[in-house]
mmCIF file of C-alpha atoms in Angstrom:
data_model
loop_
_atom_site.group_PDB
_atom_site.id
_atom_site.type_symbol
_atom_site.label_atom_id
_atom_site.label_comp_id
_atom_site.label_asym_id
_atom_site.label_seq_id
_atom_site.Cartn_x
_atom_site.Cartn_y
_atom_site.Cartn_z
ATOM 1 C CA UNK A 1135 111.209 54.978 105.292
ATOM 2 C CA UNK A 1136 113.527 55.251 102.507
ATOM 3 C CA UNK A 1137 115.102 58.235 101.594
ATOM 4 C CA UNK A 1138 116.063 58.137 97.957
ATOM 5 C CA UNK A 1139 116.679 61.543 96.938
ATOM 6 C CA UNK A 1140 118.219 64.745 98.355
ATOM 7 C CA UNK A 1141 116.297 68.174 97.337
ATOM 8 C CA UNK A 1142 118.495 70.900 99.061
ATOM 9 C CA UNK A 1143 120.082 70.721 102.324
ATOM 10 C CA UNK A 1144 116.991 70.399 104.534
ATOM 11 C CA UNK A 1145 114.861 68.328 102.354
ATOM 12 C CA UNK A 1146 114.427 64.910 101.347
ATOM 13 C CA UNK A 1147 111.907 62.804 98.824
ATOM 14 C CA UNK A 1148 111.898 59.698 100.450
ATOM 15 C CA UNK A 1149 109.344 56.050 100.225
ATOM 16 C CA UNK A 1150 107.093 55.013 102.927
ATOM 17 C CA UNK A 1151 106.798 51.101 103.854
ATOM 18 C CA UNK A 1152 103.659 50.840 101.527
ATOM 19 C CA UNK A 1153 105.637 52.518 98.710
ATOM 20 C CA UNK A 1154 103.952 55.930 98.686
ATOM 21 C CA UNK A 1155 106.848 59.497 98.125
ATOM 22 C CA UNK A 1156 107.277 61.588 100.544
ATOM 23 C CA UNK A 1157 108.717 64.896 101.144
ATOM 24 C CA UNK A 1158 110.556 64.967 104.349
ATOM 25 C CA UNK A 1159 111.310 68.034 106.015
ATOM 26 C CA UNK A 1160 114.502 68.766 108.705
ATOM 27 C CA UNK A 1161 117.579 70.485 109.394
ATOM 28 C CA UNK A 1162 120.118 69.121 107.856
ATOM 29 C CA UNK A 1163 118.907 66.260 106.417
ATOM 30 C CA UNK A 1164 119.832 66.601 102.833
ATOM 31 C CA UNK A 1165 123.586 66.375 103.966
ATOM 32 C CA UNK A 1166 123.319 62.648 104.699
ATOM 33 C CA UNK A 1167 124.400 60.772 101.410
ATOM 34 C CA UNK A 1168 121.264 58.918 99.582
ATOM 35 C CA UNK A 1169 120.312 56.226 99.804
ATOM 36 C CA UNK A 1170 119.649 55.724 103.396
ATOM 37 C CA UNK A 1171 117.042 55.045 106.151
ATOM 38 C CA UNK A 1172 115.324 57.205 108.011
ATOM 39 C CA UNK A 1173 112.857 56.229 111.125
ATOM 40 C CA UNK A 1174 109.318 58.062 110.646
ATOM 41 C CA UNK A 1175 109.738 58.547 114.864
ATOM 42 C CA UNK A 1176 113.574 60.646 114.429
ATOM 43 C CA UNK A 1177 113.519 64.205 116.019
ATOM 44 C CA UNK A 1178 115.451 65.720 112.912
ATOM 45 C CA UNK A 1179 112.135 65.610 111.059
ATOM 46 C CA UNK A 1180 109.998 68.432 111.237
ATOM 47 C CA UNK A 1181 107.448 67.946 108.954
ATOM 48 C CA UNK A 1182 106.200 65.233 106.350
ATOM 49 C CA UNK A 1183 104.639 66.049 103.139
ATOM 50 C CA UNK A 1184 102.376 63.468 101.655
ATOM 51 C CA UNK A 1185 101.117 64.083 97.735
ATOM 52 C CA UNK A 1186 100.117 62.341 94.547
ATOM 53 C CA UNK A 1187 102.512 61.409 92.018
ATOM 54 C CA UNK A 1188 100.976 63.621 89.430
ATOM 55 C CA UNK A 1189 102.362 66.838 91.835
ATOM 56 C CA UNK A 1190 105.770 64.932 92.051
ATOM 57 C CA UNK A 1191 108.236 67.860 90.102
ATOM 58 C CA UNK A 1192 105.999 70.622 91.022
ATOM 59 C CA UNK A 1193 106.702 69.770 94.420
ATOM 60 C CA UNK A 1194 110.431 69.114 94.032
ATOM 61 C CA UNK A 1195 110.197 72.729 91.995
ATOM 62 C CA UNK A 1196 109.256 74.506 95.180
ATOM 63 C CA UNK A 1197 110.807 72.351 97.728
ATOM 64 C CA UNK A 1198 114.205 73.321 95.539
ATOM 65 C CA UNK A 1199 113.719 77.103 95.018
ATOM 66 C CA UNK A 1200 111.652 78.035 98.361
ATOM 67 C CA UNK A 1201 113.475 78.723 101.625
ATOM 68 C CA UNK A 1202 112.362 76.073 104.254
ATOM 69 C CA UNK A 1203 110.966 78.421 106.598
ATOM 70 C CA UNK A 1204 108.619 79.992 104.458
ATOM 71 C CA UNK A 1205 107.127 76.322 103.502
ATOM 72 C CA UNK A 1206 106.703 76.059 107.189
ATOM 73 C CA UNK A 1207 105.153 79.384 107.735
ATOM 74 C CA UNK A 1208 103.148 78.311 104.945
ATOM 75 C CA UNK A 1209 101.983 74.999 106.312
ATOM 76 C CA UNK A 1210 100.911 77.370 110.086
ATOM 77 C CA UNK A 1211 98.600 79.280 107.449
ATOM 78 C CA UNK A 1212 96.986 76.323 105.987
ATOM 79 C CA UNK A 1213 96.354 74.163 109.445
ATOM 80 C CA UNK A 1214 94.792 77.908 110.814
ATOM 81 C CA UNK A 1215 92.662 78.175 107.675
ATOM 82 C CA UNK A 1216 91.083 74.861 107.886
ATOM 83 C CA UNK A 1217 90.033 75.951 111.180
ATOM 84 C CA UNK A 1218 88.280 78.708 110.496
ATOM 85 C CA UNK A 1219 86.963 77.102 106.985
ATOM 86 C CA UNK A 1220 85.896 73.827 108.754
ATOM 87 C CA UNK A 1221 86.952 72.364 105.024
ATOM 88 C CA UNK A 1222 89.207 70.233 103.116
ATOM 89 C CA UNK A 1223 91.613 72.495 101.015
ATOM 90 C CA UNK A 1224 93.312 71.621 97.749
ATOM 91 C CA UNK A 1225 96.235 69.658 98.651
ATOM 92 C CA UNK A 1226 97.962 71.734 95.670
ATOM 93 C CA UNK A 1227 97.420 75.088 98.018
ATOM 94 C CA UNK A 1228 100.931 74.736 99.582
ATOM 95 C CA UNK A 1229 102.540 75.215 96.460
ATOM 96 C CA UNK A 1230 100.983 78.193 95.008
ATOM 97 C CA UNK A 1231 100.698 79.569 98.835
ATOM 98 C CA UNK A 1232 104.031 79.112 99.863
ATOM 99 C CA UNK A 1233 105.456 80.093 95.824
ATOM 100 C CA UNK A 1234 103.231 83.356 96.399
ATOM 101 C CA UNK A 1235 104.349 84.225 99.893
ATOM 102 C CA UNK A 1236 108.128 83.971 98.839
ATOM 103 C CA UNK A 1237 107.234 85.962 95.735
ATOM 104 C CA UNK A 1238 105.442 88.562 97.916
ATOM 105 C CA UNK A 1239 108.183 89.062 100.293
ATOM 106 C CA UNK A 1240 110.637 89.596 97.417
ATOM 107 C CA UNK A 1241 108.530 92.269 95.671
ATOM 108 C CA UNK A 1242 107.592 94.004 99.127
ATOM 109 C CA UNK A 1243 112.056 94.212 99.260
ATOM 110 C CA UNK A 1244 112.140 95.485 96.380
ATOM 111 C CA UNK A 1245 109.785 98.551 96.628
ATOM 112 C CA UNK A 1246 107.229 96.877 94.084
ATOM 113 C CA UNK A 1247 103.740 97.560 94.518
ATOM 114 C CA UNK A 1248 100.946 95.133 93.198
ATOM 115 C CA UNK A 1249 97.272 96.723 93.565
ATOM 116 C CA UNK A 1250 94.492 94.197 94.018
ATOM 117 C CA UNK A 1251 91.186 96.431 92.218
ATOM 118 C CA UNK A 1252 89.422 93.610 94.045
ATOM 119 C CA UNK A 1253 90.413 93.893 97.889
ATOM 120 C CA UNK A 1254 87.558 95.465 98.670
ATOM 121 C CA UNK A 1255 85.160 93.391 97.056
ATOM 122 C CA UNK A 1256 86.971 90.242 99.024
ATOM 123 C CA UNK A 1257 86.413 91.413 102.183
ATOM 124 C CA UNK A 1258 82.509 91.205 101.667
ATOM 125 C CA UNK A 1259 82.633 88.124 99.197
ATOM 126 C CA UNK A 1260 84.706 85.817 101.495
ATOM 127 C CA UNK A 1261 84.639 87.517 104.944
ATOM 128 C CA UNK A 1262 86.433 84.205 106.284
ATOM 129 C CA UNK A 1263 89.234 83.614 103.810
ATOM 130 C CA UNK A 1264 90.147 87.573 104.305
ATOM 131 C CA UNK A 1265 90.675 86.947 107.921
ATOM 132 C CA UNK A 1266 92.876 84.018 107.169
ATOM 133 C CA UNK A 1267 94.772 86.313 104.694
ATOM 134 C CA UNK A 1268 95.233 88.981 107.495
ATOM 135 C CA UNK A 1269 96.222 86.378 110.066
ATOM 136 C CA UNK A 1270 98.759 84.883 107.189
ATOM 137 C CA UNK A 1271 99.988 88.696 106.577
ATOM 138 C CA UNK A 1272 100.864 88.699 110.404
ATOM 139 C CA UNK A 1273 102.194 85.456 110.766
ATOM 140 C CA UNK A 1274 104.913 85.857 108.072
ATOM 141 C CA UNK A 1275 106.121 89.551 109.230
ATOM 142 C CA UNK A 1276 106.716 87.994 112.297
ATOM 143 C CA UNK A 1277 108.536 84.713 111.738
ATOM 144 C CA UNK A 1278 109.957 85.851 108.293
ATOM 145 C CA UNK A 1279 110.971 89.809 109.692
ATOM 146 C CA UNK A 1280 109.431 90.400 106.486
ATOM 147 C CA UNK A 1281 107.322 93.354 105.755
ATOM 148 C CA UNK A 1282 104.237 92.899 104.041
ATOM 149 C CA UNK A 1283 101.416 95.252 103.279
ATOM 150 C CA UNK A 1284 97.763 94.375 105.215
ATOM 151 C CA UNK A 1285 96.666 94.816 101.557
ATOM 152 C CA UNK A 1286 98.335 91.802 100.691
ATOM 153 C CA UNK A 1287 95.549 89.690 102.491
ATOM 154 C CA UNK A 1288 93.039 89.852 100.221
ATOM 155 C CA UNK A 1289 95.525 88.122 97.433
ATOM 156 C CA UNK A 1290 96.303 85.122 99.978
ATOM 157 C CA UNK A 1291 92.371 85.394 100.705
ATOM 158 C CA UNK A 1292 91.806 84.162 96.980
ATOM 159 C CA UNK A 1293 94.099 80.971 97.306
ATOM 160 C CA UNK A 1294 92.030 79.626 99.891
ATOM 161 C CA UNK A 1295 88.881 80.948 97.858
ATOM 162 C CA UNK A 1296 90.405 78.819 95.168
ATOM 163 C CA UNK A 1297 91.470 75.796 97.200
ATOM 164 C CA UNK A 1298 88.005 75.085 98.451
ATOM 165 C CA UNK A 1299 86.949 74.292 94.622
ATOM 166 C CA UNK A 1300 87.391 71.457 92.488
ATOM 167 C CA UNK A 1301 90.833 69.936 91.574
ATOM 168 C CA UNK A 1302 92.326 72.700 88.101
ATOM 169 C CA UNK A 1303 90.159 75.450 88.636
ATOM 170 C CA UNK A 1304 91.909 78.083 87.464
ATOM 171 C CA UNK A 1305 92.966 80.914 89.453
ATOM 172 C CA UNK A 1306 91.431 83.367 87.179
ATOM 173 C CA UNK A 1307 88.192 81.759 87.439
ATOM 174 C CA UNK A 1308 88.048 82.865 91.548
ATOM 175 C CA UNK A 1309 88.757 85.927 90.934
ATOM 176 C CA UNK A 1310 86.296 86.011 87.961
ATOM 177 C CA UNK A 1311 83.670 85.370 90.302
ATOM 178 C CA UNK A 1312 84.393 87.874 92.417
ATOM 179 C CA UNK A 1313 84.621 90.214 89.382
ATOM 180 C CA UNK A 1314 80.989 88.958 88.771
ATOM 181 C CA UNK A 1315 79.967 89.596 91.903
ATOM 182 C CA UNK A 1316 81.107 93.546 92.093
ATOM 183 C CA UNK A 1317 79.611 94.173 89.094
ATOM 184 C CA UNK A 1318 75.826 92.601 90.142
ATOM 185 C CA UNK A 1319 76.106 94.768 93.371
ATOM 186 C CA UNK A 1320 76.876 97.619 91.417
ATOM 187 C CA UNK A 1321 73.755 97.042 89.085
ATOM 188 C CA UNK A 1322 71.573 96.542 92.017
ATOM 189 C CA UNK A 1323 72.779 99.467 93.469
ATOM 190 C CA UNK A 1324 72.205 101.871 90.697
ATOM 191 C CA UNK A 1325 68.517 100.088 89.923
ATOM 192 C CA UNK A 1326 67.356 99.747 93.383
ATOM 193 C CA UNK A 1327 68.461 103.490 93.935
ATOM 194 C CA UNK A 1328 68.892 102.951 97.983
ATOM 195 C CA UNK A 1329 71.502 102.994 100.320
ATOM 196 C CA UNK A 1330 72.242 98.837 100.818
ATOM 197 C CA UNK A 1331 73.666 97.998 104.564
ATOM 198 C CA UNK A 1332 76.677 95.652 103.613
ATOM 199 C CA UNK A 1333 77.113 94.541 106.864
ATOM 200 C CA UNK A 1334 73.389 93.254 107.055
ATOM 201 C CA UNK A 1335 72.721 89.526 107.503
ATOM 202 C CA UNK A 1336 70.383 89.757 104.107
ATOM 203 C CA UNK A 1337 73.317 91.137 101.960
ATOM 204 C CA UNK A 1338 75.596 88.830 103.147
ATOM 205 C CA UNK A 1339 73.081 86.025 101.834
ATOM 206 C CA UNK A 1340 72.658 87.443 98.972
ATOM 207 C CA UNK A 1341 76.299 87.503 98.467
ATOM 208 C CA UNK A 1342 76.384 83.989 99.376
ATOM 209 C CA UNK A 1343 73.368 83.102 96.639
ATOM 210 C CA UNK A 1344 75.375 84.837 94.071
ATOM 211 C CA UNK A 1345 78.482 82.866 94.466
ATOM 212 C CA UNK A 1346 76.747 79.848 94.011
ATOM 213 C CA UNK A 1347 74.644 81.200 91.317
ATOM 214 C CA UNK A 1348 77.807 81.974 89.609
ATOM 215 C CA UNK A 1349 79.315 78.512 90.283
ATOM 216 C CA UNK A 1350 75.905 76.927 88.632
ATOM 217 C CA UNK A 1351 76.178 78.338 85.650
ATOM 218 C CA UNK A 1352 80.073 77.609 85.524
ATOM 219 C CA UNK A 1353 78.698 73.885 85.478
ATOM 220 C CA UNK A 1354 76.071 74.474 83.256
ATOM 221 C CA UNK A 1355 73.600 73.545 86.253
ATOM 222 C CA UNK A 1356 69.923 74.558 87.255
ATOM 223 C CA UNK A 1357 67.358 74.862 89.486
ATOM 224 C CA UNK A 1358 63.967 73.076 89.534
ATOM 225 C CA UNK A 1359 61.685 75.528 87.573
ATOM 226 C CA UNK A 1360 59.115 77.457 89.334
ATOM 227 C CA UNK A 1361 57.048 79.730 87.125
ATOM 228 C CA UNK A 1362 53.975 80.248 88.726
ATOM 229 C CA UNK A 1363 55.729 81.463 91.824
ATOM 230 C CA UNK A 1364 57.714 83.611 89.646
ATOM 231 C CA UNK A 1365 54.445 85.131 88.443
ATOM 232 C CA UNK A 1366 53.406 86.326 91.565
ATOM 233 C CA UNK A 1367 56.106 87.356 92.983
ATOM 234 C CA UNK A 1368 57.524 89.351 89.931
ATOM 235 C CA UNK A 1369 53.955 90.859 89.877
ATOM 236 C CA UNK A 1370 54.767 92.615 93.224
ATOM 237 C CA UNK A 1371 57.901 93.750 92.994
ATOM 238 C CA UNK A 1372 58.647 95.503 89.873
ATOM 239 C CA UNK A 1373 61.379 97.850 90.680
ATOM 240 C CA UNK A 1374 63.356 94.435 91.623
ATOM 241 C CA UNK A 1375 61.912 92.747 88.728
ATOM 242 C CA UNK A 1376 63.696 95.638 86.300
ATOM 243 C CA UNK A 1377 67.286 95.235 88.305
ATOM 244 C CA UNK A 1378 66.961 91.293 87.788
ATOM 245 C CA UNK A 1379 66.552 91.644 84.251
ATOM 246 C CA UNK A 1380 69.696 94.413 83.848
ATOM 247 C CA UNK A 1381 71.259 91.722 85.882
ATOM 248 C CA UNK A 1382 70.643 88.816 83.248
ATOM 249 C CA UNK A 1383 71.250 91.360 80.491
ATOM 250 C CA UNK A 1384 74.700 92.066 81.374
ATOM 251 C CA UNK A 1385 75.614 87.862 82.272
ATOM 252 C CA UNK A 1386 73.880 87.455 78.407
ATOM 253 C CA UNK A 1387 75.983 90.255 76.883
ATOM 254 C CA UNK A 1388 79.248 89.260 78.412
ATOM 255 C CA UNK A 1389 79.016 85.902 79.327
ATOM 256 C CA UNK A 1390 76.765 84.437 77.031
ATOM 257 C CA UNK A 1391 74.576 83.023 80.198
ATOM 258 C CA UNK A 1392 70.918 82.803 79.930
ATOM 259 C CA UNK A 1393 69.267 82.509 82.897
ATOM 260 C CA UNK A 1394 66.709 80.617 83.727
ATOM 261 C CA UNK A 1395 63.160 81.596 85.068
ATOM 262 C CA UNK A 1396 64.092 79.671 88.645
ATOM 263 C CA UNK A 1397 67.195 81.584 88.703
ATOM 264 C CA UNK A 1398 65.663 84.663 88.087
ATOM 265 C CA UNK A 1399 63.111 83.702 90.876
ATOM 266 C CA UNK A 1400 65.853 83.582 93.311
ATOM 267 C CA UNK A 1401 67.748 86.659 92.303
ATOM 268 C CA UNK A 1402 64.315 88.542 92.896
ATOM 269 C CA UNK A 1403 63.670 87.301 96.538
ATOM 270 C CA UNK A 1404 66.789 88.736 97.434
ATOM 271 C CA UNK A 1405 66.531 91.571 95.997
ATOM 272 C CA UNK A 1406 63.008 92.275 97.821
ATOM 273 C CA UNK A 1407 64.717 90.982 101.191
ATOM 274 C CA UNK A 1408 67.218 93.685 100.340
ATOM 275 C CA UNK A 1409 65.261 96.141 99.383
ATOM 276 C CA UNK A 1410 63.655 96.187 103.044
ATOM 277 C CA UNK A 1411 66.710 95.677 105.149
ATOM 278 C CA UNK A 1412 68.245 99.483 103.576
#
């Protein structure tokens, strides 16, 4: 490959024999005076990073401003979270990942606090992505010496929350979702008036349902409509019936979402499955 551009002292943007840019990662490489060739099979590189030329300068952004060990500590995180996930992640999720690890190591030196009103929530929305976040928290204390708080996994939880979903969602969106979701659980709590096991296998589907639920009406989608099954079943289970409409009250009133009658349907099987697991 052809190396055509130094970034700092340890990386390189470079071109690939079919003409695709590269950033090329290795000690010392940036040292070397451009342009020159570099063989794909050289020990000195540690680590290539393939992208699209759309990501070009955000790349070169972080590449210039980011110390090279956190990119690579960053990099562990993502290989272990596509592990656990089984699924493709945003190829964008190094960036924000590695930009948000630096930036959390810098406020933890600096005595600055920054509260996440949604950790809890996190741990019972995405189970999976928490775990990678408290893995992640672990991993950079101990190859950074850095210090962070286990609180800080829940906020490295949400970029692989985000990185599972389409190309520019916003980062506000995830974490709108999960705002979403705290607030249904809190209106079936109050409604339903019983103590709901969290850790039961029916709460964690209906967490699962609602996420999707959420996502459908982000994309303006629907379910097949099933009204005569929605007749009976609404006919024997009032109490859950009441909570589903408080529930489509509040999406209308702040969200301007009307839900449809399948929806609904759904909503209320999960609420009866819930209402016998407590």
């Amino acid at each position: 490959m052809k190396v055509t551009k130094k970034i700092n002292n340890n990386v390189v943007l470079a071109l690939t024999e079919d003409g695709s840019e590269v950033f090329v990662v290795g000690k010392g490489l940036g040292f070397q005076k451009t342009p020159f060739i570099l063989n794909k099979s050289d020990p000195i590189i540690e680590k290539v990073f393939v992208q699209n030329d759309s990501d070009t300068e955000r790349y070169m952004e972080i590449f210039s401003k980011i110390p090279l060990q956190t990119i690579l500590v960053s990099e562990k995180i993502i290989e272990e979270g596509k592990k656990m996930l089984n699924s493709p992640l945003n190829d964008m999720l190094l960036l924000s990942l590695a930009d948000h690890i630096q930036n959390a190591i810098e406020r933890t030196n600096s005595n600055e606090e920054l509260v996440n009103t949604l950790h809890w929530e996190l741990k019972h929305i995405y189970p999976t992505e928490t775990k990678i976040g408290e893995k992640a928290v672990l991993l950079v204390n101990e190859e950074l010496s850095a210090s962070l708080p286990k609180e800080e996994a829940s906020f490295i939880a949400l970029h692989f929350v985000n990185a599972q979903l389409k190309k520019g969602t916003e980062f506000s969106e995830t974490a709108k979702v999960t705002q979403i979701i705290k607030d249904i659980v809190t209106i079936v709590k109050y409604n339903l008036k019983r103590n709901i096991n969290e850790d039961s296998v029916n709460f964690a589907r209906f967490i699962t349902h609602l996420r999707y639920f959420i996502f459908r009406q982000f994309n303006n989608e629907s379910l097949n409509e099933q009204t005569d099954l929605y007749d009976i079943v609404s006919q024997a289970a009032t109490t859950e019936l009441e909570c589903v409409k408080r529930i489509c009250l509040y999406l209308d009133n702040n969200y301007g979402w009307h839900i449809t009658t399948d929806e609904q349907l759904y909503l209320l099987l999960h609420l009866k499955r819930l209402s016998k697991n407590t």
